[in-house]
Coordinates of C-alpha atoms and ligand atoms in Angstrom, one line a residue:
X1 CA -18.3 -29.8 -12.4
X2 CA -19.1 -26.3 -12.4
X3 CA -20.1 -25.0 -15.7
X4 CA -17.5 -23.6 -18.2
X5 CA -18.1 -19.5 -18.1
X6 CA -18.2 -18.3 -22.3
X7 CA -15.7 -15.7 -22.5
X8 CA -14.6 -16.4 -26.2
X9 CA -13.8 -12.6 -26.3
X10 CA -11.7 -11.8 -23.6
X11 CA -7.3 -12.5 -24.2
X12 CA -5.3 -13.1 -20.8
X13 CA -5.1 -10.2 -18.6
X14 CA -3.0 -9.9 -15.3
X15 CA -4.1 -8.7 -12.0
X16 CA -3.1 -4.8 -13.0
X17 CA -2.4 -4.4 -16.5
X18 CA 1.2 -2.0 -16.9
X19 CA 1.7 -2.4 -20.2
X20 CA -1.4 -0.7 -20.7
X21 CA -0.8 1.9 -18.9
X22 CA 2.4 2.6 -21.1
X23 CA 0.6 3.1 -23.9
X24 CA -1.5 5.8 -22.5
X25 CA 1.5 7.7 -21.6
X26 CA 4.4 6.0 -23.5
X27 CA 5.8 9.6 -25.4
X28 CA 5.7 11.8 -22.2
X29 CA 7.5 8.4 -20.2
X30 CA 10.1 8.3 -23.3
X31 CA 10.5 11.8 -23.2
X32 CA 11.3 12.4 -19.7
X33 CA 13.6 9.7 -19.6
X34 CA 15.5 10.9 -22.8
X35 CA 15.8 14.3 -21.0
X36 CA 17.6 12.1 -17.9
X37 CA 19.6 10.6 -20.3
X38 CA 21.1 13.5 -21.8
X39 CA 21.8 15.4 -18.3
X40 CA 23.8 12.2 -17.1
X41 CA 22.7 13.8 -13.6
X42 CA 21.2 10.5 -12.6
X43 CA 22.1 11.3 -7.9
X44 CA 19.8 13.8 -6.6
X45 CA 19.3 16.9 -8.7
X46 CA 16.4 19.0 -10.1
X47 CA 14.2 15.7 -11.1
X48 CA 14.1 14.4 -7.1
X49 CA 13.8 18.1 -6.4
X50 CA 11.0 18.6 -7.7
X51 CA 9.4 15.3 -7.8
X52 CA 9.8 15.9 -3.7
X53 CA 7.8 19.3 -3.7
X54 CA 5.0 18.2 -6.0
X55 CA 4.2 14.7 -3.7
X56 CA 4.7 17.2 -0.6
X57 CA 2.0 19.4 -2.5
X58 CA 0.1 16.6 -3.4
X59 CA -0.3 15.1 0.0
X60 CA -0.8 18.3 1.6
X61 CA 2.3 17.9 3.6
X62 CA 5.2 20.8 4.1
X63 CA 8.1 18.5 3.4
X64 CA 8.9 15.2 1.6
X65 CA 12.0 13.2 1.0
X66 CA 12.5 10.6 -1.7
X67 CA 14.0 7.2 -0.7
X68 CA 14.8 4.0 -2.5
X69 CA 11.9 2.4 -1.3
X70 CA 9.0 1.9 0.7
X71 CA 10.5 -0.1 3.4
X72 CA 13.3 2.1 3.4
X73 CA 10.8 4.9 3.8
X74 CA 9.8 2.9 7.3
X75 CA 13.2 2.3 8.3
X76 CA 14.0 5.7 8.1
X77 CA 11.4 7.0 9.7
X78 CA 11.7 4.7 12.4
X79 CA 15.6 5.3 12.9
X80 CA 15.0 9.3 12.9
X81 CA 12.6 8.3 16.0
X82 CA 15.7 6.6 17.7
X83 CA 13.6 3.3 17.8
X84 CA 15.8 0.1 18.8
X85 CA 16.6 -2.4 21.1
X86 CA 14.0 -2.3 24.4
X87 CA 11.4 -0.4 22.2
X88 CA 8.6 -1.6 21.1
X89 CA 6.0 -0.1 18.0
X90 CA 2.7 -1.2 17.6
X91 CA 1.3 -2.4 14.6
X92 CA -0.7 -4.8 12.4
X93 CA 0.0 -8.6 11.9
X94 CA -2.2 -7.9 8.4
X95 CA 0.3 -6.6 6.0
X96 CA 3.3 -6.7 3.9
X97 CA 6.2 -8.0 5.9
X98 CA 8.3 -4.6 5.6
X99 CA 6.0 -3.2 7.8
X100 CA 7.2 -4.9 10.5
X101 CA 10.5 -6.0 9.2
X102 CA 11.3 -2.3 9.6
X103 CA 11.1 -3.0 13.6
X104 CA 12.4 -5.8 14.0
X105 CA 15.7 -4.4 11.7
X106 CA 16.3 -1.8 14.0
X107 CA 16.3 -4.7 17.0
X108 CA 13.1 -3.1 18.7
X109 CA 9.8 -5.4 19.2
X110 CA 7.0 -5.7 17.1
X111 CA 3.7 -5.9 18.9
X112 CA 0.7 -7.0 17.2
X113 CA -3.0 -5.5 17.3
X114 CA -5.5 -7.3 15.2
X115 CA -7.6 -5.8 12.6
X116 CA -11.4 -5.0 12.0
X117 CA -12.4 -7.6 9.8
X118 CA -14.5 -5.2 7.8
X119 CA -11.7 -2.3 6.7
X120 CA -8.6 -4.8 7.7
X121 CA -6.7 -1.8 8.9
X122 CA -6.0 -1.6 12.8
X123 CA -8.6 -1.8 15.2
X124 CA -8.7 1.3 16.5
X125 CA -10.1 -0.1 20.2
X126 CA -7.3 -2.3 20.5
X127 CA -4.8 0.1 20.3
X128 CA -4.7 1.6 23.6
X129 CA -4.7 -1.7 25.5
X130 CA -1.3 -1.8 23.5
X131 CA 0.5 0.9 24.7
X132 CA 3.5 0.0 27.0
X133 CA 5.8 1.8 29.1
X134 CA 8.5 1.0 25.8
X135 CA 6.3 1.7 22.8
X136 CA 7.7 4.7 20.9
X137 CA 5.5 4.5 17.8
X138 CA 2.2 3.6 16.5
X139 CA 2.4 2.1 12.7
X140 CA -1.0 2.1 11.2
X141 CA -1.3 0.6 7.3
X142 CA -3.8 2.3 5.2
X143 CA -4.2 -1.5 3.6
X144 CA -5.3 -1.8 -0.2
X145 CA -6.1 2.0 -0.8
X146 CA -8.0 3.0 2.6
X147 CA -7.2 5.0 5.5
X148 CA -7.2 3.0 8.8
X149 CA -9.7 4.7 11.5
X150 CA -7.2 7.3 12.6
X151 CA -9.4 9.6 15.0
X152 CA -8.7 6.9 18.3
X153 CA -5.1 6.1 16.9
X154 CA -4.0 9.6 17.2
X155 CA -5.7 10.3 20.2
X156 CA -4.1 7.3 22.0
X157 CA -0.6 8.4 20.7
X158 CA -1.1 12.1 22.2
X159 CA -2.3 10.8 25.2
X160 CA 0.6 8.3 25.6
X161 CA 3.5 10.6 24.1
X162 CA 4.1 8.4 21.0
X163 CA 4.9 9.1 17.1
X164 CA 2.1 7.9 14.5
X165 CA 3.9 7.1 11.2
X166 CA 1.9 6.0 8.7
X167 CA 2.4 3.3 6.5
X168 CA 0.5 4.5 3.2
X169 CA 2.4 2.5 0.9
X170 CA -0.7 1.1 -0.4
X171 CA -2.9 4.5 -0.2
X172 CA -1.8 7.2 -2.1
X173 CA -4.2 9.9 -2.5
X174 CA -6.6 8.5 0.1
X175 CA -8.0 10.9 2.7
X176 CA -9.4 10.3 6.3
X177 CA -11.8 13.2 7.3
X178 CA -9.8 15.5 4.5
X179 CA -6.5 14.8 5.2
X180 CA -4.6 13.1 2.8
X181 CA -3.1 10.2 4.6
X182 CA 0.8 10.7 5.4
X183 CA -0.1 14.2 6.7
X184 CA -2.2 12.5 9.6
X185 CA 0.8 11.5 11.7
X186 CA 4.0 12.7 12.5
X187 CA 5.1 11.0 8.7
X188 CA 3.7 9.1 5.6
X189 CA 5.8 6.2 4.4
X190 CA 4.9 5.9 0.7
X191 CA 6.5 3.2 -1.8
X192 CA 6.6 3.4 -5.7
X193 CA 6.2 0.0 -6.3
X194 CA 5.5 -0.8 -9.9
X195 CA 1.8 -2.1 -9.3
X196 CA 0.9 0.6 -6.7
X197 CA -1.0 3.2 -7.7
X198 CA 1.7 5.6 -8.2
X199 CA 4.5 2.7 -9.7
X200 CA 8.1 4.0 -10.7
X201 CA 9.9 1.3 -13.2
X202 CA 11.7 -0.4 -10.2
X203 CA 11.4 0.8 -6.8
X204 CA 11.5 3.9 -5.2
X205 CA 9.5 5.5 -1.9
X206 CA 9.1 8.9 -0.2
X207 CA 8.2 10.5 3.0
X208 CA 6.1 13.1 4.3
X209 CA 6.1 14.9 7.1
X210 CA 4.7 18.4 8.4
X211 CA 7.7 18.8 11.1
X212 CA 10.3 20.4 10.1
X213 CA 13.3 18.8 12.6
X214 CA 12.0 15.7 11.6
X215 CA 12.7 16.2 7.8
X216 CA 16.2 17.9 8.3
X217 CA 16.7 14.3 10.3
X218 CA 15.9 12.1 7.8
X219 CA 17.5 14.0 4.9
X220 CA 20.3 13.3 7.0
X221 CA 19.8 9.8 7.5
X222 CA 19.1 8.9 3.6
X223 CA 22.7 10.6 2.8
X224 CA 24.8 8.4 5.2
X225 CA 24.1 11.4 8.2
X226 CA 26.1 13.9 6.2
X227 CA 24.7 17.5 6.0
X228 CA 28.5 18.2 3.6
X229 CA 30.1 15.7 2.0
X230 CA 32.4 13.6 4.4
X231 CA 31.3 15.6 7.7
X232 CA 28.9 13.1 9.2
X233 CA 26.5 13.8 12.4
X234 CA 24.6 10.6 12.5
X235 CA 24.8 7.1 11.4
X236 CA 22.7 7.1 8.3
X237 CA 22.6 5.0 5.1
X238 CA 22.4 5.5 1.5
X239 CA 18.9 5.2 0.3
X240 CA 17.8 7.6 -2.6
X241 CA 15.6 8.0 -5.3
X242 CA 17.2 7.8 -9.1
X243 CA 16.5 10.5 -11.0
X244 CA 15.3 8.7 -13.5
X245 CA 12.8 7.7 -11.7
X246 CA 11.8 10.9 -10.3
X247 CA 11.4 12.0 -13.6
X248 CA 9.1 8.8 -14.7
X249 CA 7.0 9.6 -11.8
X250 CA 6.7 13.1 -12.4
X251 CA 4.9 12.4 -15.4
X252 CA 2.7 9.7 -13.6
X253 CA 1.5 11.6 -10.8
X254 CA 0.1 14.1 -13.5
X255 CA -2.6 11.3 -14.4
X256 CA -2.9 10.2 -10.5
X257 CA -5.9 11.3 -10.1
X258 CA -7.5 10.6 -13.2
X259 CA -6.5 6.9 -12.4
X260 CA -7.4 6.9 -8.9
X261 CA -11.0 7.9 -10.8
X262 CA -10.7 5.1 -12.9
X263 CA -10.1 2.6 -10.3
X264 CA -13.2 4.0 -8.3
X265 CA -15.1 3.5 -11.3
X266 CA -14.4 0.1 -11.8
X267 CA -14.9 -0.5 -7.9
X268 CA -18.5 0.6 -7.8
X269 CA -19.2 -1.3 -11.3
X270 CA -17.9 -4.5 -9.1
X271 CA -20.5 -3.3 -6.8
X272 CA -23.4 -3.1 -9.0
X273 CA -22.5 -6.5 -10.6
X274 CA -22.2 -8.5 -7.7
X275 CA -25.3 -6.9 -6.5
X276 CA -27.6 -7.7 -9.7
X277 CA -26.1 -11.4 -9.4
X278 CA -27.0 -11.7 -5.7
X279 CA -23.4 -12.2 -5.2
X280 CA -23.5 -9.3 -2.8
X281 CA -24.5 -11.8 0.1
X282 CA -22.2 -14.4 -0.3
X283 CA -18.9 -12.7 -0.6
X284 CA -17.5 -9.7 2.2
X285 CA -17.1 -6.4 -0.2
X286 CA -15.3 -3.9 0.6
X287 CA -16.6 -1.4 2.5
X288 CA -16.0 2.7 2.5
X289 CA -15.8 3.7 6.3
X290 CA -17.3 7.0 6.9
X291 CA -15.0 10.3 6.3
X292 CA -12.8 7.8 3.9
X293 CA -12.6 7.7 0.6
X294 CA -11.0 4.4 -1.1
X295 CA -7.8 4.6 -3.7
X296 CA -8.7 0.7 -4.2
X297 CA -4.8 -0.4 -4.9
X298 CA -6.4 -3.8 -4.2
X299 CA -10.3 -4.4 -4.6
X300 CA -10.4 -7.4 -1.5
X301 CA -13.3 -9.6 -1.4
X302 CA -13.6 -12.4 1.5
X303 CA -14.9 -15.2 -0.3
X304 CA -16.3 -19.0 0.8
X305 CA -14.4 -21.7 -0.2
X306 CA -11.6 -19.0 -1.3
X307 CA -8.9 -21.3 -2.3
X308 CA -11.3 -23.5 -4.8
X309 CA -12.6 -20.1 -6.1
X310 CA -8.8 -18.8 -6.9
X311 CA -8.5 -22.1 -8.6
X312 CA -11.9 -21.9 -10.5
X313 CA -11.2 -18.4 -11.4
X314 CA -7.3 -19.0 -12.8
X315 CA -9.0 -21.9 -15.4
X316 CA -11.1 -19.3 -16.3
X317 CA -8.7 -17.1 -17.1
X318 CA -9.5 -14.5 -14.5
X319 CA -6.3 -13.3 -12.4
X320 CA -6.4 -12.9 -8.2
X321 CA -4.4 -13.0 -5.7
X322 CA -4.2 -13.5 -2.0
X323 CA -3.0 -10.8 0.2
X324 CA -2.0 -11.7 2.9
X325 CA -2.1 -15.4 2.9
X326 CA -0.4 -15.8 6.4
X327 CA -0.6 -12.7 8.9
X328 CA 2.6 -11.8 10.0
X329 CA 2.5 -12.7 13.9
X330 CA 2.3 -16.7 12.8
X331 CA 5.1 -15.9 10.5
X332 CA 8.3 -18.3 10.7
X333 CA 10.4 -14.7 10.9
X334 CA 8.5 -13.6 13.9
X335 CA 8.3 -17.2 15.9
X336 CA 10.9 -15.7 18.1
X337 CA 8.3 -12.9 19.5
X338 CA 6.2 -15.9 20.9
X339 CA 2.8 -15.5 19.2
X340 CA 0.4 -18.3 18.7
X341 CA -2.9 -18.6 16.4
X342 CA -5.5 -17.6 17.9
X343 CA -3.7 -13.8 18.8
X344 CA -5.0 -12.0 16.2
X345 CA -8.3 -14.3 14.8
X346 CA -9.7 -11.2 12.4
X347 CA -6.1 -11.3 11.0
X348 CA -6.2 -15.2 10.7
X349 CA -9.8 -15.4 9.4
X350 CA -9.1 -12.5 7.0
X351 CA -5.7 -14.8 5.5
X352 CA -8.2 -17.3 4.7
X353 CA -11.1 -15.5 3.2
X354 CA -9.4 -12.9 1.5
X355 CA -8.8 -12.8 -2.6
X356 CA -8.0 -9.6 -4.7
X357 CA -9.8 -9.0 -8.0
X358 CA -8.3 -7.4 -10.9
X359 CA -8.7 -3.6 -11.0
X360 CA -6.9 -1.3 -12.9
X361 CA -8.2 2.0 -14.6
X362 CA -7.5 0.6 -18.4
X363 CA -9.6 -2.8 -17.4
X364 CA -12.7 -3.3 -19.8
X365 CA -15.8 -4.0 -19.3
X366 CA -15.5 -7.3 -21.1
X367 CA -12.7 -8.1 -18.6
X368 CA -14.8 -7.2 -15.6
X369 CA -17.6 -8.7 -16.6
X370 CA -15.7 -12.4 -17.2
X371 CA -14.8 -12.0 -13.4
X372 CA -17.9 -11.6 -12.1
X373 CA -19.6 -14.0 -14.6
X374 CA -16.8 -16.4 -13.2
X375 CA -17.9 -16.0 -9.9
X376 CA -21.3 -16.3 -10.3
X377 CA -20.7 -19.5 -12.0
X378 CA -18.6 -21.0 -8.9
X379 CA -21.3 -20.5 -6.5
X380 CA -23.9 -21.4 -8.6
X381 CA -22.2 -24.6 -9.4
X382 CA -22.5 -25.8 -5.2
Ligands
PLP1 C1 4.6 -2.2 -0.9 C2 4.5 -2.0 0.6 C3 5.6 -1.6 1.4 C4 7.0 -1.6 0.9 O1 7.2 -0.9 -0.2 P1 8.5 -1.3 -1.1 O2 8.6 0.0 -2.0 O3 8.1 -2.5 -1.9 O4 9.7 -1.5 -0.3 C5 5.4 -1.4 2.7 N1 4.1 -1.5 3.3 C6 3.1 -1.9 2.6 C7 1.7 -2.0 3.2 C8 3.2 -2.1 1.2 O5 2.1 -2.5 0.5

């Protein structure tokens, strides 16, 4: 039996910590949904307004549009393309499912490229190969915080005369080589999942984009196609952003970047600690690709014996999770697209190894160090 790790000090904490992020910010959140409150304007209206132009300003992109989530973000982005049945987009098997669900919705074909092991974002070389006669769109995830390597992915989408949308649900204020992911493509698909690093109180998503036809489109397609009210020029849905929580979010994304500090902070203590316990040759850390920085929504190891360690770790009272544990080709959803194991083996190797670590920019040092003390103890302990 591995040895018990002394942590007397340290209460239950989850994987990101929300209620203390409240705290920090509780009077400003109460205020702002007080002011909601007493408009009644709750569709639309000066909160999404401006929530819309400061993420635009924020992402360095000339237009945004709020949506009711991140998925719908990629269905919408993908229906203003005219994606459907025959079509095919390429993407990764190493994500959340609504990456791909998105396709598959709009009865066009999912096709799978397999990731780098080291960044677990597309592999960029294996993009190409990819390209089909049918593929209208290239959907690159900036996975847990980091830009994929978008230099080859966009040069393979001009060369073959297809749309780049980015899924940066995960990335929010990451850059590759300066730009600020979502203003890389032809649009950014952003969600406000509570525990991403810009979380509404529910959900919520938003789009970027720097072309201008493109954005009329979509604010077309998020209103049920209707530029008035009951004249409709396309088959849209109704997917929109509450104000209310436009207005939460407006008050978040005024400490974004302090947080997105935070979180880097508590990345590169990880670092330091797995490195003075020699930990930093048994387990794969994350790794900063060149002309990237890293918004670490998730901080990722790839771990031996993962599943014993996640184990270990939860009767030690340290929190982790498993993203993804099953990529999404071997998936029962996707049997019908006729993908074996063995497709996509960094995607398949990285669903076994993989295990997220708390991070979060309130986390303490006492917190940290109990995870790290917990997995020195595990290895040890063989
Ligand atoms: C969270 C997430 C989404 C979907 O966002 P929702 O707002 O939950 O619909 C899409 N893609 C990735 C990579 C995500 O992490």
């Amino acid at each position: 039996m591995p040895a018990k790790v002394i942590s007397a000090a340290v209460q239950p904490f989850p994987l990101v910590d929300l209620k203390a992020q409240y705290r920090t910010i509780k009077l400003d959140v109460d205020a702002a949904i007080q002011r909601v409150m007493e408009s009644q304007h709750f569709i639309l209206g000066p909160e999404v307004n401006n929530f819309e132009k400061e993420i635009a300003a924020y992402c360095g992109s000339q237009f945004a549009l709020a949506c009711a989530s991140g998925s719908d973000a990629l269905l919408l982005a993908l229906m203003a393309l005219e994606v459907g049945s025959g079509d095919e987009v390429v993407t990764t098997p190493f994500t959340f499912v609504a990456t791909a669900g998105a396709i598959a919705r709009l009865g066009a074909r999912p096709v799978f490229v397999d990731i780098d092991l080291e960044t677990y974002n597309l592999d960029p070389e294996k993009v190409g190969p990819a390209i089909t006669s049918r593929t209208k769109a290239i959907i690159p995830v900036h996975l847990f915080g980091m830009s994929a390597d978008m230099t080859a992915i966009i040069k393979t989408a001009r060369d073959c005369g297809v749309a780049v949308v980015e899924d940066a649900a995960q990335a929010i204020g990451a850059v590759f080589e300066g730009t600020p992911v979502g203003s890389i493509g032809l649009c950014g698909c952003f969600s406000f999942f509570p525990s991403k690093n810009l979380g509404a109180a529910g959900d919520g998503g938003m789009l970027t984009t720097n072309d201008e036809a493109f954005a009329d489109k979509l604010r077309l397609l998020h209103l049920h196609g209707g530029r008035t009210k009951y004249e409709y020029e396309l088959i849209g849905m109704n997917s929109r952003l509450d104000a209310l929580q436009a207005a939460i979010l407006r008050v978040k994304l005024r400490h974004l970047n302090s947080w997105t500090a935070g979180r880097q902070e508590k990345a590169r203590r990880y670092m330091q600690l797995f490195a003075d316990r020699r930990l930093d040759g048994i387990l794969g850390l994350p790794q900063v690709q060149s002309g990237c920085n890293h918004v670490y929504n998730q901080f990722v190891i790839r771990a031996p014996r993962r599943n014993e360690l996640k184990a270990f770790l939860g009767d030690h009272g340290v929190p982790s999770e498993i993203y993804y544990p099953q990529p999404l080709h071997l998936q029962k959803a996707f049997t019908y697209l006729g993908y074996k194991p063995g497709d996509c083996p960094q995607s398949e190797r990285a669903s076994q190894e993989v295990l997220a670590l708390p991070v979060f920019p309130e986390m303490t040092d006492d917190q940290q160090n109990l995870v790290v003390d917990s997995i020195a103890s595990f290895y040890r302990a063989c």
